[in-house]
Tab-separated table of C-alpha atoms in Angstrom:
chain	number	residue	atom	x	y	z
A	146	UNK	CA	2.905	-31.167	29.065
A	147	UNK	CA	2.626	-28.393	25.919
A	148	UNK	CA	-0.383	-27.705	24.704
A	149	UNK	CA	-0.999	-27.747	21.070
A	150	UNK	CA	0.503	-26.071	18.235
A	151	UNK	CA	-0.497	-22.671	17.522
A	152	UNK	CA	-2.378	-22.502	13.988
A	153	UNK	CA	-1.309	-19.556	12.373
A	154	UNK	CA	-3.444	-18.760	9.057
A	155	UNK	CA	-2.293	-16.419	6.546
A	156	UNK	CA	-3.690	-14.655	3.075
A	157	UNK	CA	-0.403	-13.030	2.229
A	158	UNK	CA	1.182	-14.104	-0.282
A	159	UNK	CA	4.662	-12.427	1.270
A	160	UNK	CA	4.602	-13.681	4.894
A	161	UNK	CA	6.780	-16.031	5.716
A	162	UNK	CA	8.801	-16.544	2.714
A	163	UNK	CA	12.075	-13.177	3.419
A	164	UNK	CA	15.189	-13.227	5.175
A	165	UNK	CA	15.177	-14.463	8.322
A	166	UNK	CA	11.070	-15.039	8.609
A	167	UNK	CA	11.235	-18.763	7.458
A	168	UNK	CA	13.851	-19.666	10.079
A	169	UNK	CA	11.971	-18.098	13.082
A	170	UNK	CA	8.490	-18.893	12.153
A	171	UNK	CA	9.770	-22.940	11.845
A	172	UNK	CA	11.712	-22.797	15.377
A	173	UNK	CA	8.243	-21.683	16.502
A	174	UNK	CA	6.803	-24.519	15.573
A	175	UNK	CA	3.657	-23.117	14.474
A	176	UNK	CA	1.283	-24.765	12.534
A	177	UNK	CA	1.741	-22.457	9.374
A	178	UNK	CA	-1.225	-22.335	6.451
A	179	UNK	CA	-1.110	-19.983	3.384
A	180	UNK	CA	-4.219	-19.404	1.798
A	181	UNK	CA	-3.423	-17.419	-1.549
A	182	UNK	CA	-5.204	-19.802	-4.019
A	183	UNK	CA	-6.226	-17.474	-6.760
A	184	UNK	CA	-8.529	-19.171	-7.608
A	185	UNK	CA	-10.527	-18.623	-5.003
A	186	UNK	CA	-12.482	-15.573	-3.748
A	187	UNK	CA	-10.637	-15.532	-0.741
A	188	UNK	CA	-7.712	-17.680	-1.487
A	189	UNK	CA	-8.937	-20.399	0.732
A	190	UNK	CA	-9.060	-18.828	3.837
A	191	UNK	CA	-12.479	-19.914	4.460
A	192	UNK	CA	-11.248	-23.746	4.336
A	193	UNK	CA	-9.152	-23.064	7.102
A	194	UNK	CA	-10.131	-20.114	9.391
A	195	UNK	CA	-11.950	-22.473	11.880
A	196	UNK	CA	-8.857	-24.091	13.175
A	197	UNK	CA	-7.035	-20.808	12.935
A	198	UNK	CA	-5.499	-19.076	16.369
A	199	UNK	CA	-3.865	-16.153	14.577
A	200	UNK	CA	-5.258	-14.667	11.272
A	201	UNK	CA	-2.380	-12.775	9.476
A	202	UNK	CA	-3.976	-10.639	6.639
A	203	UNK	CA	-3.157	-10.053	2.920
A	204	UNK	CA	-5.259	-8.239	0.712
A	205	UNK	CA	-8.095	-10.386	1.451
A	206	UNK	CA	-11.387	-8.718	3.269
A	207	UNK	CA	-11.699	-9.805	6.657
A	208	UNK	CA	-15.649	-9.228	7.559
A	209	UNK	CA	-18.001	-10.364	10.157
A	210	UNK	CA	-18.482	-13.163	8.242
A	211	UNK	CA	-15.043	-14.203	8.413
A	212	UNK	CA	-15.100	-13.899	11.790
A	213	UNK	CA	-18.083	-15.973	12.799
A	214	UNK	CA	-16.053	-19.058	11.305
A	215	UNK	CA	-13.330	-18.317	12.728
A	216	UNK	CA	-14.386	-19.833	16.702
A	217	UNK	CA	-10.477	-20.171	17.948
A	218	UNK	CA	-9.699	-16.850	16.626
A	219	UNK	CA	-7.297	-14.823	19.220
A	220	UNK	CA	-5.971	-12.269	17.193
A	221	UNK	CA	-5.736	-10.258	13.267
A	222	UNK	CA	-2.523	-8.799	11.828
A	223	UNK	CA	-2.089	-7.244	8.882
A	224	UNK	CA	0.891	-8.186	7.187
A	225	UNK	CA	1.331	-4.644	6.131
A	226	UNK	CA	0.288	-0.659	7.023
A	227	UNK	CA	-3.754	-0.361	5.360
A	228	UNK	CA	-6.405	-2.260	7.634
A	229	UNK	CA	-9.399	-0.951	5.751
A	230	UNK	CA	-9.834	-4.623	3.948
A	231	UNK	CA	-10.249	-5.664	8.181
A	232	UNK	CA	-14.002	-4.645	9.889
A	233	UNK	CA	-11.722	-3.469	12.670
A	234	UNK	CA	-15.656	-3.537	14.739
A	235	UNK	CA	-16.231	-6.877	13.681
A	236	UNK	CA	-12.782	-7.942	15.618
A	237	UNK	CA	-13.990	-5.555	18.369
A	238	UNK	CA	-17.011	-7.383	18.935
A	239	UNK	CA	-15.429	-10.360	19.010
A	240	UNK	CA	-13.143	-9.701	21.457
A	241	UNK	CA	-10.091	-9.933	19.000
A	242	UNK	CA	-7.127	-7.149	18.575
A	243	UNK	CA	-5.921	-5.729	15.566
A	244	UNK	CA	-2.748	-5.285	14.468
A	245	UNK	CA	-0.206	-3.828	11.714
A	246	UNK	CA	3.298	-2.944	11.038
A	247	UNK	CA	3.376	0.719	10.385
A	248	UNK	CA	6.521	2.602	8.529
A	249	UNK	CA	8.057	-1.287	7.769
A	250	UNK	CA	7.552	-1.266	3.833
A	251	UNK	CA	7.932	2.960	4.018
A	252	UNK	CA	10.908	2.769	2.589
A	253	UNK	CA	10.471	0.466	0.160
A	254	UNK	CA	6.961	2.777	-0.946
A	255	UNK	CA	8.991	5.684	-1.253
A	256	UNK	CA	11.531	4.224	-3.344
A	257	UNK	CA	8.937	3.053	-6.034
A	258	UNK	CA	7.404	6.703	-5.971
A	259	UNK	CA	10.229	8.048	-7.046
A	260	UNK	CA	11.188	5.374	-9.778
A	261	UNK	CA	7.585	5.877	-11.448
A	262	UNK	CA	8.400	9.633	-11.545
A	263	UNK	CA	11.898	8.746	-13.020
A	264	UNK	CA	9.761	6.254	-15.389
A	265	UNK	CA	7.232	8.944	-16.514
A	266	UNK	CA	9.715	12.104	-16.870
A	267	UNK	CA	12.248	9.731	-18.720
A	268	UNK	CA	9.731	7.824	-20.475
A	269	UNK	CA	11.763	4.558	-19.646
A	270	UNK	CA	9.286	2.078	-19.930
A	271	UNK	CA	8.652	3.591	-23.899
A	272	UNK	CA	12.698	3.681	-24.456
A	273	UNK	CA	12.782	0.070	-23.149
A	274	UNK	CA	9.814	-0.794	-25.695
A	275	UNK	CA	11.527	0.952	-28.703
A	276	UNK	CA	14.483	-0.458	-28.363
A	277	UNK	CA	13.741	-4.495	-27.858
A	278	UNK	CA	11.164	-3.980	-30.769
A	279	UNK	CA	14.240	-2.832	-32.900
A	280	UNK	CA	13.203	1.076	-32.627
A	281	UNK	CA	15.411	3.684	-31.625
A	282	UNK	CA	12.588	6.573	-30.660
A	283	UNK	CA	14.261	9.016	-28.824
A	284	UNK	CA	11.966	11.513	-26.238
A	285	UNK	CA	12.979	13.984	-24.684
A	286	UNK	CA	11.713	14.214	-21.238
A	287	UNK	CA	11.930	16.725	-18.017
A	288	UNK	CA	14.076	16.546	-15.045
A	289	UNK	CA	12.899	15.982	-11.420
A	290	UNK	CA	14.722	18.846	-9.899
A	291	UNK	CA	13.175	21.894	-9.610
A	292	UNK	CA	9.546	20.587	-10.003
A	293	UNK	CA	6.913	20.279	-7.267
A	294	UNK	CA	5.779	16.936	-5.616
A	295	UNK	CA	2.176	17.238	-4.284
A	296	UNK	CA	2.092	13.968	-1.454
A	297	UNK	CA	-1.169	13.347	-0.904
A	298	UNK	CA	-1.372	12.072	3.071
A	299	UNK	CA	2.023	12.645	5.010
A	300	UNK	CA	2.146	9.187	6.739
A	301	UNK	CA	5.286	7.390	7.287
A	302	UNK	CA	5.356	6.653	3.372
A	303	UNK	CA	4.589	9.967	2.712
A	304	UNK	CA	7.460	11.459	4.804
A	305	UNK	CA	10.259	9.644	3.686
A	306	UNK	CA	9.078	10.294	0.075
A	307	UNK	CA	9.419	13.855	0.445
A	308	UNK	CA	12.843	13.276	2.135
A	309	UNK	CA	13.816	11.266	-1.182
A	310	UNK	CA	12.028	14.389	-3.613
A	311	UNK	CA	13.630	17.307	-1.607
A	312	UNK	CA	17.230	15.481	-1.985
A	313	UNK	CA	16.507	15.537	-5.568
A	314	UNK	CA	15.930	18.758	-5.549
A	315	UNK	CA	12.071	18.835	-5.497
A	316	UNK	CA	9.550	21.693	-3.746
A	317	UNK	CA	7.350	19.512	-2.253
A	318	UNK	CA	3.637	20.185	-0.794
A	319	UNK	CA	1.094	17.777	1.093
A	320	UNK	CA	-2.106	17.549	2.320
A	321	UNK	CA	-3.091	15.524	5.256
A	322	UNK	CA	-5.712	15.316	7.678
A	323	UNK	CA	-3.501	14.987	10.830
A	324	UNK	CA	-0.879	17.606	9.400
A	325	UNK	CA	2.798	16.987	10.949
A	326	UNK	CA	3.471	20.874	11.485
A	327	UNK	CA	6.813	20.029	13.373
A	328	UNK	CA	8.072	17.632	10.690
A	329	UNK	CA	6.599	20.197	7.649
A	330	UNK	CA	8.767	23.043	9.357
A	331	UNK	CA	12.106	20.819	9.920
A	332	UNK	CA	11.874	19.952	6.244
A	333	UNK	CA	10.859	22.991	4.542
A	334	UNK	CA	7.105	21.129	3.236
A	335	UNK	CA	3.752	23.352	2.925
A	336	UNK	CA	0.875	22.048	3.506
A	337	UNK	CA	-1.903	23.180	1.476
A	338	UNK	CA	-5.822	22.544	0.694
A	339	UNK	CA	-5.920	19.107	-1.627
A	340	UNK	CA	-7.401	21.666	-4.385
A	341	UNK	CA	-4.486	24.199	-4.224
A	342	UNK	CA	-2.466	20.805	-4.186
A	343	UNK	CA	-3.584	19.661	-7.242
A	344	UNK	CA	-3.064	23.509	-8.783
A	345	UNK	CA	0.264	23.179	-8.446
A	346	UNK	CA	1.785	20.123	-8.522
A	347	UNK	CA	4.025	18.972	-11.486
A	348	UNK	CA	3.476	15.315	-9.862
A	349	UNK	CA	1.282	14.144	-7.341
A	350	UNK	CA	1.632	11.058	-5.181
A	351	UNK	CA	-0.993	9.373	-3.271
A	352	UNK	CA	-0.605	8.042	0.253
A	353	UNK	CA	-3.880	7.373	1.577
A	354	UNK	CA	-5.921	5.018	3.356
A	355	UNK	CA	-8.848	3.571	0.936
A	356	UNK	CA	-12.268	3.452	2.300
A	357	UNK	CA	-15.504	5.223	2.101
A	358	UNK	CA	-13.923	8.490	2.789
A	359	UNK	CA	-11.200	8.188	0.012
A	360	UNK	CA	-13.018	6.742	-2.611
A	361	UNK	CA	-12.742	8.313	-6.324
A	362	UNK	CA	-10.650	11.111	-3.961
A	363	UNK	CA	-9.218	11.503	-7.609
A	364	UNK	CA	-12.133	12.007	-10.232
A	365	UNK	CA	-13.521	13.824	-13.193
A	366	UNK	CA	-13.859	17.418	-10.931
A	367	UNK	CA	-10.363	16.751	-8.970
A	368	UNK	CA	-8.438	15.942	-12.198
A	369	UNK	CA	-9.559	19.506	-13.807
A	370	UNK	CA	-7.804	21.039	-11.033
A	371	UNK	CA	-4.322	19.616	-11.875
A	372	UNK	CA	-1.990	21.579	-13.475
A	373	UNK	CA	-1.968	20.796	-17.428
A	374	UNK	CA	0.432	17.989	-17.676
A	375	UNK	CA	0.695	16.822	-15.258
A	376	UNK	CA	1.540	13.498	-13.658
A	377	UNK	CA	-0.206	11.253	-10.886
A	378	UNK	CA	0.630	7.923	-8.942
A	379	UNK	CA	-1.379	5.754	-7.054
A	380	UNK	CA	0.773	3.411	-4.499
A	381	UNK	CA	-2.582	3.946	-2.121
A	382	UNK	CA	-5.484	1.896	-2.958
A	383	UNK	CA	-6.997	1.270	-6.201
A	384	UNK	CA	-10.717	2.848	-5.285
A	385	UNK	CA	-8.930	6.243	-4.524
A	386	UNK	CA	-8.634	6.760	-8.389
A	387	UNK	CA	-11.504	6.995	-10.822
A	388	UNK	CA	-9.985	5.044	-13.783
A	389	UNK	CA	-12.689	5.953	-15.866
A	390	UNK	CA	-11.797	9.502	-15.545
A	391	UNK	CA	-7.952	9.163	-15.465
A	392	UNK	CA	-8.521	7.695	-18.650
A	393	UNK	CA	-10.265	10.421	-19.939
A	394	UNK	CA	-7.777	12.803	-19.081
A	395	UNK	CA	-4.991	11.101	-20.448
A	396	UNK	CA	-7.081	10.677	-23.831
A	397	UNK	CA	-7.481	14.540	-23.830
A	398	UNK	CA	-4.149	15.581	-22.803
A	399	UNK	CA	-5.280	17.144	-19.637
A	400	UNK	CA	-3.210	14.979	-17.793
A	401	UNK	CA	0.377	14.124	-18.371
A	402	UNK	CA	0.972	10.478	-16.857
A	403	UNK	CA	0.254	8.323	-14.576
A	404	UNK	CA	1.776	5.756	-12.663
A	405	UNK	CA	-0.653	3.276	-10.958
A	406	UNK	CA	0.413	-0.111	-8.125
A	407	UNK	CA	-3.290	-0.690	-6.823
A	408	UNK	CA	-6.129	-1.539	-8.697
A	409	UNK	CA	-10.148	-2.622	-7.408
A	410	UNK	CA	-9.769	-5.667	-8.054
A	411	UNK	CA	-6.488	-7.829	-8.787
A	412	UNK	CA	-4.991	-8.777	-11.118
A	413	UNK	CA	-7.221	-5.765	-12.972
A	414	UNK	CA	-9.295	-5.916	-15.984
A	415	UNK	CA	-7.160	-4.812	-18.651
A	416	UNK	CA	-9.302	-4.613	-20.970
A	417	UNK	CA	-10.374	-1.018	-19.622
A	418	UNK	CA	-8.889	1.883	-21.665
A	419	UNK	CA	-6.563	3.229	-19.111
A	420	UNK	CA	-4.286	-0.122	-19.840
A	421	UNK	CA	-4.011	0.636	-23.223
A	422	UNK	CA	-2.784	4.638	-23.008
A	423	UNK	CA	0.957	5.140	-23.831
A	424	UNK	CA	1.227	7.304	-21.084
A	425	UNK	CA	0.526	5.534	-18.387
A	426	UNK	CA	2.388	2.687	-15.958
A	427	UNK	CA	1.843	-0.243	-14.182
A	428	UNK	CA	3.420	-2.316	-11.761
A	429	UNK	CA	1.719	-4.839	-10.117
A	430	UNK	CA	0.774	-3.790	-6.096
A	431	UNK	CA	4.894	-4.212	-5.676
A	432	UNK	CA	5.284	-1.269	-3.583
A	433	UNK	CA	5.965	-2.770	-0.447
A	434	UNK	CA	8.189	-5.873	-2.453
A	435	UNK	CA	11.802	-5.466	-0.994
A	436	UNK	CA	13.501	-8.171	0.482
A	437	UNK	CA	14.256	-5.476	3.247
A	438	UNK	CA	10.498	-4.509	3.679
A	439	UNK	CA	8.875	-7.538	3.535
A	440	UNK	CA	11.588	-8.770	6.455
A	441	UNK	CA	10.994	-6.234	8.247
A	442	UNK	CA	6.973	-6.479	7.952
A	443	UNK	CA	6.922	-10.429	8.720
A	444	UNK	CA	9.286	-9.752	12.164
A	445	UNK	CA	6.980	-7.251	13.393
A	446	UNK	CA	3.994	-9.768	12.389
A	447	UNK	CA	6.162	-12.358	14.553
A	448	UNK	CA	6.399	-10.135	17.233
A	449	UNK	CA	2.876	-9.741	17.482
A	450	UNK	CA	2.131	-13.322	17.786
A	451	UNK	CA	4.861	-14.156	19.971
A	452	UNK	CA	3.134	-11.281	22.453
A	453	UNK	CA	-0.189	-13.076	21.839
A	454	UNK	CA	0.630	-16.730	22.297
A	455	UNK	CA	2.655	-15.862	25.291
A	456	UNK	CA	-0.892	-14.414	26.710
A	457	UNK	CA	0.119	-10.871	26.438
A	458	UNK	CA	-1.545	-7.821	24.423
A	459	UNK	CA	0.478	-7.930	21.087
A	460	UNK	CA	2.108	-4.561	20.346
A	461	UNK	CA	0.639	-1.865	17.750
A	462	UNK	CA	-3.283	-3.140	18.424
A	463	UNK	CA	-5.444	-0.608	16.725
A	464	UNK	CA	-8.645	-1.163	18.846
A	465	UNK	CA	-6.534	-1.390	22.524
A	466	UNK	CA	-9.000	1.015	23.769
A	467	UNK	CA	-11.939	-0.384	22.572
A	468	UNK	CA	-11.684	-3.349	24.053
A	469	UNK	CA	-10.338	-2.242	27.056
A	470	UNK	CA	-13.793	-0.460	26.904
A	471	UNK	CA	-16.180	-3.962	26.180
């Protein structure tokens, strides 16, 4: 006789809803629950999580506290690359792996990288706003060929962005702190200190994790290192930027642009200054929204909890080791 359904729990807003997702998840027969409720703290999840036998994580925290309601718990998975919203020891502790779906939405990243540079060196969003408002304000803007891209953590993302810039015709230069020396020297990329980086960049792009060790990585003293200009985008995290001090810079010329997809909290505040500056862009945490990505992020989620459910270690588990090691 079969056992009961699996409950499988979600806070993202994106699983379950691209290409051929819907169709497999409902031949599974899962018990499916979306908790993105905005108007809730956490969307809901905490309503739900005790029944739950898979978690599969948005942008919602996922802390010990989480966890300790969560007593049929058998599993996390990000629906998505960054786990730092997941207390990856928490789910150690509790006996629980933790998953993602590294280089699925890459492409998808990448792409919107290079748009917001198209968007700041053409000023499109302004020539969009002139001409619906019956304007006709013509700017003249820069090309993307021939200027350096500074990519800030040479992930997945981070690679095939500076496939994308050097096709355009782009020098490009990164920083990471696992530096690809093999990939750097097929594709012609330096790698250089984060403050020579910032020296010499024309635009920089940020590819990081967030956490402790990333936070305000852009500030008030990294900002006066950037060449007079220019531009910066954010499709990392929004606690990697210092808003208070991009805005500053914009508001004294120092810096060019910027182009921003992740914010502290979201939807932001917009009442801070930053939102107001002509210079700047905003799109809202879209990077990874492709039909194509967010396919190919949900059947890597699936094939996670088909591993799990059929008693097996789910593929890409962060903490394997770890709790081999408990």
């Amino acid at each position: 006789m079969a056992g009961p359904k699996p409950v499988v729990v979600t806070t993202s807003p994106g699983f379950g809803k691209h290409g051929r997702v819907p169709e497999l998840i409902a031949a599974r027969g899962w018990e499916f629950i979306r908790c993105t409720d905005t108007s809730k703290p956490d969307g809901g999840l905490s309503e739900h999580i005790a029944r739950a036998d898979a978690l599969v994580v948005g942008l919602v925290p996922v802390s010990a506290e989480t966890l300790a309601q969560g007593q049929n718990l058998r599993a996390v998975v990000k629906h998505g690359v960054g786990v730092d919203n997941i207390d990856i020891p928490a789910c150690t502790a509790a006996g629980l792996p933790v998953c993602n779906t590294p280089a699925a939405n890459a492409d998808a990243v990448a792409e919107l990288a290079v748009g917001l540079m198209f968007s700041m060196a053409r000023w499109i969003p302004q020539g969009h706003g002139s001409v619906t408002s019956g304007g006709w304000e013509r700017r003249i803007g820069t090309q993307l060929g021939g200027k350096t891209l500074g990519i800030v953590g040479l992930g997945n993302i981070g690679k095939r962005l500076a496939k994308l810039a050097l096709g355009l015709g782009m020098t490009v230069v990164a920083t990471d702190k696992y530096p690809d020396e093999g990939f750097a020297a097929e594709h012609g990329v330096t790698f250089l200190p984060l403050e020579d980086l910032l020296a010499r960049a024309d635009y920089v792009s940020l590819h990081v994790f967030g956490g402790e060790g990333n936070a305000a990585l852009i500030n008030a003293e990294t900002l006066t290192l950037m060449k007079p200009g220019a531009k910066l985008i954010n499709l990392a995290r929004g606690e990697v930027v210092d808003l208070d001090a991009v805005a500053a810079a914009l508001e004294a010329g120092t810096l060019g642009g910027v182009a921003i997809d992740a914010y502290v909290s979201e939807p932001p505040d917009v009442s801070h200054p930053v939102f107001a500056h002509p210079n700047a862009v905003f799109t809202p945490h879209s990077g990874a929204d492709t039909k194509e990505a967010l396919e190919n992020v949900g059947l890597m989620v699936i094939e996670s909890l088909d591993a799990l459910f059929a008693g097996d270690m789910p593929p890409r588990c962060l903490n394997t080791k770890e709790l081999a090691a408990r």
